[in-house]
Structure formats: C-alpha cells, structure tokens
PDB file of C-alpha atoms in Angstrom:
ATOM      1  CA  MET B   1     -41.658 -18.900  64.625  1.00  0.00           C
ATOM      2  CA  THR B   2     -42.450 -16.091  67.048  1.00  0.00           C
ATOM      3  CA  GLU B   3     -45.842 -14.370  67.057  1.00  0.00           C
ATOM      4  CA  MET B   4     -44.324 -11.405  65.221  1.00  0.00           C
ATOM      5  CA  GLU B   5     -42.790 -13.676  62.582  1.00  0.00           C
ATOM      6  CA  LEU B   6     -46.122 -15.470  62.137  1.00  0.00           C
ATOM      7  CA  THR B   7     -47.883 -12.148  61.620  1.00  0.00           C
ATOM      8  CA  ILE B   8     -45.318 -10.919  59.104  1.00  0.00           C
ATOM      9  CA  ASP B   9     -45.397 -14.282  57.332  1.00  0.00           C
ATOM     10  CA  PHE B  10     -49.191 -14.181  57.049  1.00  0.00           C
ATOM     11  CA  LEU B  11     -49.299 -10.580  55.816  1.00  0.00           C
ATOM     12  CA  SER B  12     -46.527 -11.298  53.330  1.00  0.00           C
ATOM     13  CA  ARG B  13     -48.379 -14.368  52.026  1.00  0.00           C
ATOM     14  CA  TRP B  14     -51.614 -12.393  51.619  1.00  0.00           C
ATOM     15  CA  LEU B  15     -49.861  -9.555  49.775  1.00  0.00           C
ATOM     16  CA  HIS B  16     -47.787 -12.041  47.766  1.00  0.00           C
ATOM     17  CA  ILE B  17     -50.980 -13.604  46.432  1.00  0.00           C
ATOM     18  CA  LEU B  18     -52.560 -10.193  45.771  1.00  0.00           C
ATOM     19  CA  PHE B  19     -49.553  -8.832  43.867  1.00  0.00           C
ATOM     20  CA  GLY B  20     -49.078 -12.183  42.135  1.00  0.00           C
ATOM     21  CA  ILE B  21     -52.639 -12.114  40.807  1.00  0.00           C
ATOM     22  CA  THR B  22     -51.974  -8.645  39.409  1.00  0.00           C
ATOM     23  CA  TRP B  23     -48.707  -9.712  37.785  1.00  0.00           C
ATOM     24  CA  ILE B  24     -49.715 -13.064  36.304  1.00  0.00           C
ATOM     25  CA  GLY B  25     -53.178 -11.812  35.391  1.00  0.00           C
ATOM     26  CA  LEU B  26     -51.651  -9.071  33.262  1.00  0.00           C
ATOM     27  CA  LEU B  27     -49.105 -11.533  31.844  1.00  0.00           C
ATOM     28  CA  TYR B  28     -51.996 -13.655  30.580  1.00  0.00           C
ATOM     29  CA  TYR B  29     -53.806 -10.558  29.330  1.00  0.00           C
ATOM     30  CA  PHE B  30     -50.778  -9.506  27.284  1.00  0.00           C
ATOM     31  CA  ASN B  31     -50.204 -12.984  25.834  1.00  0.00           C
ATOM     32  CA  PHE B  32     -53.736 -14.240  25.330  1.00  0.00           C
ATOM     33  CA  VAL B  33     -55.631 -11.013  24.580  1.00  0.00           C
ATOM     34  CA  GLN B  34     -53.555  -7.949  23.668  1.00  0.00           C
ATOM     35  CA  THR B  35     -50.985  -9.700  21.468  1.00  0.00           C
ATOM     36  CA  GLU B  36     -53.693 -11.489  19.507  1.00  0.00           C
ATOM     37  CA  TYR B  37     -55.619  -8.222  19.127  1.00  0.00           C
ATOM     38  CA  PHE B  38     -52.549  -6.430  17.773  1.00  0.00           C
ATOM     39  CA  LYS B  39     -52.204  -9.111  15.085  1.00  0.00           C
ATOM     40  CA  GLU B  40     -55.613  -8.152  13.700  1.00  0.00           C
ATOM     41  CA  ALA B  41     -55.936  -4.466  14.605  1.00  0.00           C
ATOM     42  CA  ASP B  42     -55.760  -1.639  12.096  1.00  0.00           C
ATOM     43  CA  PRO B  43     -52.452   0.269  12.201  1.00  0.00           C
ATOM     44  CA  ASP B  44     -54.067   3.396  13.682  1.00  0.00           C
ATOM     45  CA  ALA B  45     -55.825   1.387  16.394  1.00  0.00           C
ATOM     46  CA  ARG B  46     -52.576  -0.415  17.221  1.00  0.00           C
ATOM     47  CA  VAL B  47     -50.671   2.863  17.533  1.00  0.00           C
ATOM     48  CA  ASP B  48     -53.396   4.323  19.738  1.00  0.00           C
ATOM     49  CA  ALA B  49     -53.357   1.262  22.013  1.00  0.00           C
ATOM     50  CA  PHE B  50     -49.572   1.367  22.312  1.00  0.00           C
ATOM     51  CA  THR B  51     -49.613   5.014  23.328  1.00  0.00           C
ATOM     52  CA  LYS B  52     -52.595   4.964  25.715  1.00  0.00           C
ATOM     53  CA  LEU B  53     -53.330   1.416  26.864  1.00  0.00           C
ATOM     54  CA  ALA B  54     -49.986  -0.404  26.937  1.00  0.00           C
ATOM     55  CA  PRO B  55     -48.138   2.074  29.211  1.00  0.00           C
ATOM     56  CA  ARG B  56     -50.858   1.828  31.862  1.00  0.00           C
ATOM     57  CA  ALA B  57     -50.999  -1.972  31.720  1.00  0.00           C
ATOM     58  CA  LEU B  58     -47.193  -2.251  31.798  1.00  0.00           C
ATOM     59  CA  TRP B  59     -47.002  -0.019  34.891  1.00  0.00           C
ATOM     60  CA  TRP B  60     -49.247  -2.370  36.871  1.00  0.00           C
ATOM     61  CA  PHE B  61     -47.476  -5.359  35.321  1.00  0.00           C
ATOM     62  CA  ARG B  62     -43.914  -4.463  36.300  1.00  0.00           C
ATOM     63  CA  TRP B  63     -44.758  -3.176  39.776  1.00  0.00           C
ATOM     64  CA  GLY B  64     -46.947  -6.208  40.414  1.00  0.00           C
ATOM     65  CA  ALA B  65     -43.863  -8.278  39.616  1.00  0.00           C
ATOM     66  CA  MET B  66     -41.681  -6.153  41.893  1.00  0.00           C
ATOM     67  CA  PHE B  67     -43.902  -6.453  44.962  1.00  0.00           C
ATOM     68  CA  THR B  68     -44.604 -10.132  44.312  1.00  0.00           C
ATOM     69  CA  LEU B  69     -40.850 -10.683  44.486  1.00  0.00           C
ATOM     70  CA  ILE B  70     -40.376  -8.556  47.611  1.00  0.00           C
ATOM     71  CA  THR B  71     -43.145 -10.279  49.578  1.00  0.00           C
ATOM     72  CA  GLY B  72     -41.899 -13.671  48.416  1.00  0.00           C
ATOM     73  CA  LEU B  73     -38.371 -12.931  49.599  1.00  0.00           C
ATOM     74  CA  ILE B  74     -39.738 -11.867  52.986  1.00  0.00           C
ATOM     75  CA  MET B  75     -41.487 -15.227  53.352  1.00  0.00           C
ATOM     76  CA  LEU B  76     -38.374 -17.126  52.288  1.00  0.00           C
ATOM     77  CA  ALA B  77     -36.289 -15.211  54.826  1.00  0.00           C
ATOM     78  CA  ILE B  78     -38.733 -16.017  57.639  1.00  0.00           C
ATOM     79  CA  ARG B  79     -39.088 -19.691  56.761  1.00  0.00           C
ATOM     80  CA  GLY B  80     -35.377 -20.282  56.168  1.00  0.00           C
ATOM     81  CA  ALA B  81     -34.543 -23.919  56.885  1.00  0.00           C
ATOM     82  CA  GLY B  82     -38.110 -24.977  56.088  1.00  0.00           C
ATOM     83  CA  LEU B  83     -37.507 -24.705  52.341  1.00  0.00           C
ATOM     84  CA  THR B  84     -38.768 -27.560  50.183  1.00  0.00           C
ATOM     85  CA  MET B  85     -37.633 -28.699  46.747  1.00  0.00           C
ATOM     86  CA  ASP B  86     -40.915 -27.337  45.393  1.00  0.00           C
ATOM     87  CA  ILE B  87     -40.517 -23.806  46.714  1.00  0.00           C
ATOM     88  CA  PHE B  88     -36.900 -23.702  45.566  1.00  0.00           C
ATOM     89  CA  VAL B  89     -37.799 -24.654  41.983  1.00  0.00           C
ATOM     90  CA  GLY B  90     -40.811 -22.328  41.986  1.00  0.00           C
ATOM     91  CA  SER B  91     -38.740 -19.472  43.380  1.00  0.00           C
ATOM     92  CA  VAL B  92     -36.000 -19.903  40.782  1.00  0.00           C
ATOM     93  CA  MET B  93     -38.563 -19.704  37.989  1.00  0.00           C
ATOM     94  CA  ALA B  94     -40.325 -16.725  39.592  1.00  0.00           C
ATOM     95  CA  ILE B  95     -37.063 -14.794  39.999  1.00  0.00           C
ATOM     96  CA  LEU B  96     -36.176 -15.418  36.341  1.00  0.00           C
ATOM     97  CA  MET B  97     -39.652 -14.239  35.365  1.00  0.00           C
ATOM     98  CA  PHE B  98     -39.139 -11.076  37.429  1.00  0.00           C
ATOM     99  CA  LEU B  99     -35.768 -10.446  35.757  1.00  0.00           C
ATOM    100  CA  ASN B 100     -37.360 -10.976  32.341  1.00  0.00           C
ATOM    101  CA  VAL B 101     -39.935  -8.305  33.168  1.00  0.00           C
ATOM    102  CA  TRP B 102     -37.490  -5.661  34.353  1.00  0.00           C
ATOM    103  CA  LEU B 103     -34.437  -6.416  32.181  1.00  0.00           C
ATOM    104  CA  ILE B 104     -35.993  -7.531  28.875  1.00  0.00           C
ATOM    105  CA  ILE B 105     -39.725  -6.898  28.540  1.00  0.00           C
ATOM    106  CA  TRP B 106     -39.969  -3.409  30.009  1.00  0.00           C
ATOM    107  CA  PRO B 107     -36.793  -1.911  28.418  1.00  0.00           C
ATOM    108  CA  ASN B 108     -37.823  -3.176  24.989  1.00  0.00           C
ATOM    109  CA  GLN B 109     -41.458  -2.194  25.406  1.00  0.00           C
ATOM    110  CA  LYS B 110     -40.319   1.337  26.273  1.00  0.00           C
ATOM    111  CA  ILE B 111     -38.680   1.493  22.849  1.00  0.00           C
ATOM    112  CA  VAL B 112     -41.846   0.214  21.148  1.00  0.00           C
ATOM    113  CA  ILE B 113     -44.003   2.724  23.043  1.00  0.00           C
ATOM    114  CA  ALA B 114     -41.638   5.596  22.190  1.00  0.00           C
ATOM    115  CA  SER B 115     -41.740   4.550  18.549  1.00  0.00           C
ATOM    116  CA  ASN B 116     -45.546   4.578  18.504  1.00  0.00           C
ATOM    117  CA  ASP B 117     -45.553   7.961  20.268  1.00  0.00           C
ATOM    118  CA  GLN B 118     -43.493   9.340  17.390  1.00  0.00           C
ATOM    119  CA  ILE B 119     -45.805   7.791  14.799  1.00  0.00           C
ATOM    120  CA  LYS B 120     -48.858   9.237  16.538  1.00  0.00           C
ATOM    121  CA  ALA B 121     -47.185  12.663  16.501  1.00  0.00           C
ATOM    122  CA  GLY B 122     -46.683  12.387  12.733  1.00  0.00           C
ATOM    123  CA  GLY B 123     -43.085  11.193  12.770  1.00  0.00           C
ATOM    124  CA  GLU B 124     -41.324   8.026  11.734  1.00  0.00           C
ATOM    125  CA  ALA B 125     -41.014   4.785  13.690  1.00  0.00           C
ATOM    126  CA  LEU B 126     -37.791   4.298  15.628  1.00  0.00           C
ATOM    127  CA  PRO B 127     -35.496   1.884  13.728  1.00  0.00           C
ATOM    128  CA  GLU B 128     -34.654  -0.040  16.894  1.00  0.00           C
ATOM    129  CA  ALA B 129     -38.347  -0.779  17.549  1.00  0.00           C
ATOM    130  CA  ALA B 130     -38.330  -3.528  14.922  1.00  0.00           C
ATOM    131  CA  GLY B 131     -35.821  -5.499  16.973  1.00  0.00           C
ATOM    132  CA  ALA B 132     -37.182  -4.548  20.390  1.00  0.00           C
ATOM    133  CA  ALA B 133     -40.688  -5.925  19.859  1.00  0.00           C
ATOM    134  CA  PRO B 134     -39.632  -9.568  19.185  1.00  0.00           C
ATOM    135  CA  LYS B 135     -37.268  -9.513  22.193  1.00  0.00           C
ATOM    136  CA  ALA B 136     -40.061  -8.374  24.502  1.00  0.00           C
ATOM    137  CA  ALA B 137     -42.484 -10.875  22.970  1.00  0.00           C
ATOM    138  CA  LEU B 138     -40.132 -13.839  23.413  1.00  0.00           C
ATOM    139  CA  ALA B 139     -39.418 -12.984  27.059  1.00  0.00           C
ATOM    140  CA  SER B 140     -43.139 -12.570  27.687  1.00  0.00           C
ATOM    141  CA  ARG B 141     -43.922 -15.916  26.052  1.00  0.00           C
ATOM    142  CA  THR B 142     -41.186 -17.535  28.168  1.00  0.00           C
ATOM    143  CA  ASN B 143     -42.730 -16.107  31.326  1.00  0.00           C
ATOM    144  CA  THR B 144     -46.050 -17.595  30.263  1.00  0.00           C
ATOM    145  CA  LEU B 145     -44.278 -20.912  29.657  1.00  0.00           C
ATOM    146  CA  PHE B 146     -42.812 -20.789  33.182  1.00  0.00           C
ATOM    147  CA  SER B 147     -46.046 -19.688  34.841  1.00  0.00           C
ATOM    148  CA  VAL B 148     -47.919 -23.021  35.097  1.00  0.00           C
ATOM    149  CA  PRO B 149     -45.091 -25.032  36.726  1.00  0.00           C
ATOM    150  CA  MET B 150     -44.029 -22.037  38.812  1.00  0.00           C
ATOM    151  CA  LEU B 151     -47.530 -21.616  40.259  1.00  0.00           C
ATOM    152  CA  TYR B 152     -47.875 -25.361  40.811  1.00  0.00           C
ATOM    153  CA  PHE B 153     -44.643 -25.598  42.808  1.00  0.00           C
ATOM    154  CA  MET B 154     -45.522 -22.504  44.827  1.00  0.00           C
ATOM    155  CA  VAL B 155     -48.798 -24.149  45.900  1.00  0.00           C
ATOM    156  CA  SER B 156     -47.457 -27.688  46.293  1.00  0.00           C
ATOM    157  CA  SER B 157     -44.681 -26.451  48.571  1.00  0.00           C
ATOM    158  CA  ALA B 158     -47.265 -25.901  51.316  1.00  0.00           C
ATOM    159  CA  HIS B 159     -49.777 -28.652  50.518  1.00  0.00           C
ATOM    160  CA  MET B 160     -47.982 -31.497  48.652  1.00  0.00           C
ATOM    161  CA  PRO B 161     -44.211 -30.971  48.975  1.00  0.00           C
ATOM    162  CA  ASN B 162     -41.757 -33.294  47.233  1.00  0.00           C
ATOM    163  CA  GLY B 163     -39.183 -33.413  49.982  1.00  0.00           C
ATOM    164  CA  PRO B 164     -36.898 -30.934  51.737  1.00  0.00           C
ATOM    165  CA  PHE B 165     -34.451 -28.774  49.817  1.00  0.00           C
ATOM    166  CA  ILE B 166     -31.552 -29.750  52.073  1.00  0.00           C
ATOM    167  CA  GLY B 167     -30.910 -33.459  51.595  1.00  0.00           C
ATOM    168  CA  GLY B 168     -33.374 -33.710  48.725  1.00  0.00           C
ATOM    169  CA  ASN B 169     -32.938 -35.264  45.277  1.00  0.00           C
ATOM    170  CA  THR B 170     -29.813 -33.468  44.063  1.00  0.00           C
ATOM    171  CA  THR B 171     -29.707 -35.216  40.678  1.00  0.00           C
ATOM    172  CA  ALA B 172     -33.297 -34.258  39.838  1.00  0.00           C
ATOM    173  CA  LEU B 173     -32.674 -30.701  40.985  1.00  0.00           C
ATOM    174  CA  ILE B 174     -29.593 -30.341  38.762  1.00  0.00           C
ATOM    175  CA  ILE B 175     -31.507 -31.638  35.712  1.00  0.00           C
ATOM    176  CA  ILE B 176     -34.411 -29.285  36.471  1.00  0.00           C
ATOM    177  CA  LEU B 177     -32.082 -26.287  36.781  1.00  0.00           C
ATOM    178  CA  ILE B 178     -30.390 -27.195  33.473  1.00  0.00           C
ATOM    179  CA  ILE B 179     -33.787 -27.328  31.723  1.00  0.00           C
ATOM    180  CA  ILE B 180     -34.853 -23.997  33.218  1.00  0.00           C
ATOM    181  CA  ALA B 181     -31.500 -22.392  32.325  1.00  0.00           C
ATOM    182  CA  ALA B 182     -31.756 -23.634  28.727  1.00  0.00           C
ATOM    183  CA  LEU B 183     -35.248 -22.172  28.368  1.00  0.00           C
ATOM    184  CA  GLU B 184     -34.106 -18.868  29.873  1.00  0.00           C
ATOM    185  CA  LEU B 185     -31.150 -18.713  27.464  1.00  0.00           C
ATOM    186  CA  ASN B 186     -33.622 -19.245  24.640  1.00  0.00           C
ATOM    187  CA  ALA B 187     -35.657 -16.325  26.022  1.00  0.00           C
ATOM    188  CA  ILE B 188     -32.586 -14.118  25.634  1.00  0.00           C
ATOM    189  CA  PHE B 189     -30.991 -15.427  22.455  1.00  0.00           C
ATOM    190  CA  GLY B 190     -33.435 -17.815  20.772  1.00  0.00           C
ATOM    191  CA  LYS B 191     -36.781 -17.879  19.001  1.00  0.00           C
ATOM    192  CA  GLN B 192     -40.417 -18.421  19.977  1.00  0.00           C
ATOM    193  CA  GLY B 193     -40.853 -21.718  18.133  1.00  0.00           C
ATOM    194  CA  PRO B 194     -43.927 -23.487  19.568  1.00  0.00           C
ATOM    195  CA  LEU B 195     -44.542 -20.514  21.876  1.00  0.00           C
ATOM    196  CA  THR B 196     -45.675 -18.384  18.920  1.00  0.00           C
ATOM    197  CA  THR B 197     -49.352 -19.279  19.288  1.00  0.00           C
ATOM    198  CA  VAL B 198     -51.586 -19.126  22.358  1.00  0.00           C
ATOM    199  CA  LYS B 199     -52.340 -22.853  22.044  1.00  0.00           C
ATOM    200  CA  GLY B 200     -48.643 -23.585  21.673  1.00  0.00           C
ATOM    201  CA  VAL B 201     -47.507 -21.661  24.742  1.00  0.00           C
ATOM    202  CA  ILE B 202     -50.292 -23.082  26.942  1.00  0.00           C
ATOM    203  CA  THR B 203     -49.547 -26.644  25.808  1.00  0.00           C
ATOM    204  CA  SER B 204     -45.809 -26.139  26.259  1.00  0.00           C
ATOM    205  CA  SER B 205     -46.353 -24.767  29.756  1.00  0.00           C
ATOM    206  CA  PHE B 206     -48.255 -27.870  30.875  1.00  0.00           C
ATOM    207  CA  VAL B 207     -45.688 -30.133  29.203  1.00  0.00           C
ATOM    208  CA  LEU B 208     -42.929 -28.315  31.095  1.00  0.00           C
ATOM    209  CA  TRP B 209     -44.878 -28.767  34.336  1.00  0.00           C
ATOM    210  CA  ALA B 210     -45.248 -32.516  33.642  1.00  0.00           C
ATOM    211  CA  VAL B 211     -41.516 -32.898  32.950  1.00  0.00           C
ATOM    212  CA  LEU B 212     -40.412 -30.989  36.057  1.00  0.00           C
ATOM    213  CA  TYR B 213     -43.017 -32.693  38.238  1.00  0.00           C
ATOM    214  CA  GLY B 214     -41.969 -36.072  36.919  1.00  0.00           C
ATOM    215  CA  LEU B 215     -38.329 -35.389  37.691  1.00  0.00           C
ATOM    216  CA  LEU B 216     -39.147 -34.500  41.289  1.00  0.00           C
ATOM    217  CA  VAL B 217     -41.675 -37.260  41.924  1.00  0.00           C
ATOM    218  CA  VAL B 218     -40.546 -40.217  39.803  1.00  0.00           C
ATOM    219  CA  THR B 219     -36.852 -39.824  40.611  1.00  0.00           C
ATOM    220  CA  GLY B 220     -37.490 -38.756  44.216  1.00  0.00           C
TER     221      GLY B 220
END
C-alpha cells in the first residue's frame, strides 16, 4: 500500500472501532437493559421512555451502524486481494446486521414510537404497533446473536486468520453462508425461540461462534 493508503486505512480502522463500539454497545443496551426494563416497567413509565429515551438512543444506534459500515467498506476497498475467510464471514454478518437496523428495526421502532406519542397525547395506540414491536425485537435479537461471531472474525482476520478468501475452504464457506442465511430468514419471518431471554441469546451467540469457528478450523 502507498503511504496515503496506509493513512486512510489506519484512520478508517480507528473510526470503524469507534463507531462499532457505539453501535454494538447500544445493541447490547437495548437487548440486555432496556428490553428487560420494559418488561417490568409501569405503563406510564414505558410510554415516557418510548417517547423521550428510545428516539435518542435509536438515533445514535442507527447512525453508529451506518458509519461502522462505511468505514469498514473503505478498509475492504483498500485491502482488496488481502481478504481472509475470517473477514469475509465477519463482513457478511455485519452487513446483514446493518440491513436489519435500517430495514427492520428502525422502521418498526418508528411505528412503536409514534404509537406511544399518541398515547402520551391522550390518544389511542396505533393498531400496527402490536405487530411492529415483535418484528423489531426479533431483528434486534438476531443482531445480538450474530454479534459474538461477527466480532470474533473481525479480530481474528488480522491476528489469527483461517486462510485466504481466494482459494480457501469453499465447502466450509458455503455451509457457513447457508447457516447465516437461515438465521437471517428467521429474523424476517420466524420467531425468537431461544433468543427470547438474555441468557438464551448470549448462549446461542457463543454456540453460533463455536459452530462457525469449527467449520473454518476443523474442516480447513
């Protein structure tokens, strides 16, 4: 790489980590803290949080995701042929997580927020809010499920890579992509299942990491 490319790569990596901390930190806040609070909160407190707290947190959440993606794409463009199996798998999961934020979580959360705004103003809840909330929750749980293996492969790509992307283990990669696609389809059309609880989603995330890691390492 040229000196300019090295500089851009470094700045992109620094910002990628910064924006990624913002994004994933808020993802964990939503799933481990806010969701559990809403299960126990009084109706008035829940409405107040949805109208004042949630919009602010979701703003940082979705734009953290946006700039994490942009800086990541810049690094991928600079590194080009240096792609590893790890960064490819991690990038696929991260891009799906980004799409879940902007195409599922945020659109449905807007409906839930608008519904709570109406309730706070003395009106009735929006009928579509009842269906929007579970859709947003499932996509958010799926992003949490993806987060542990995604972060592992992002880090291992630079420090403990499992072979190059070009000429790597094609069979393992196909199986991994099928598993990821099946989980993403569940995020769109399925149910939470074991992801319903905090313990369940954390356990499932580490199990998913072990399966994907095993496919790359054991079959590599």
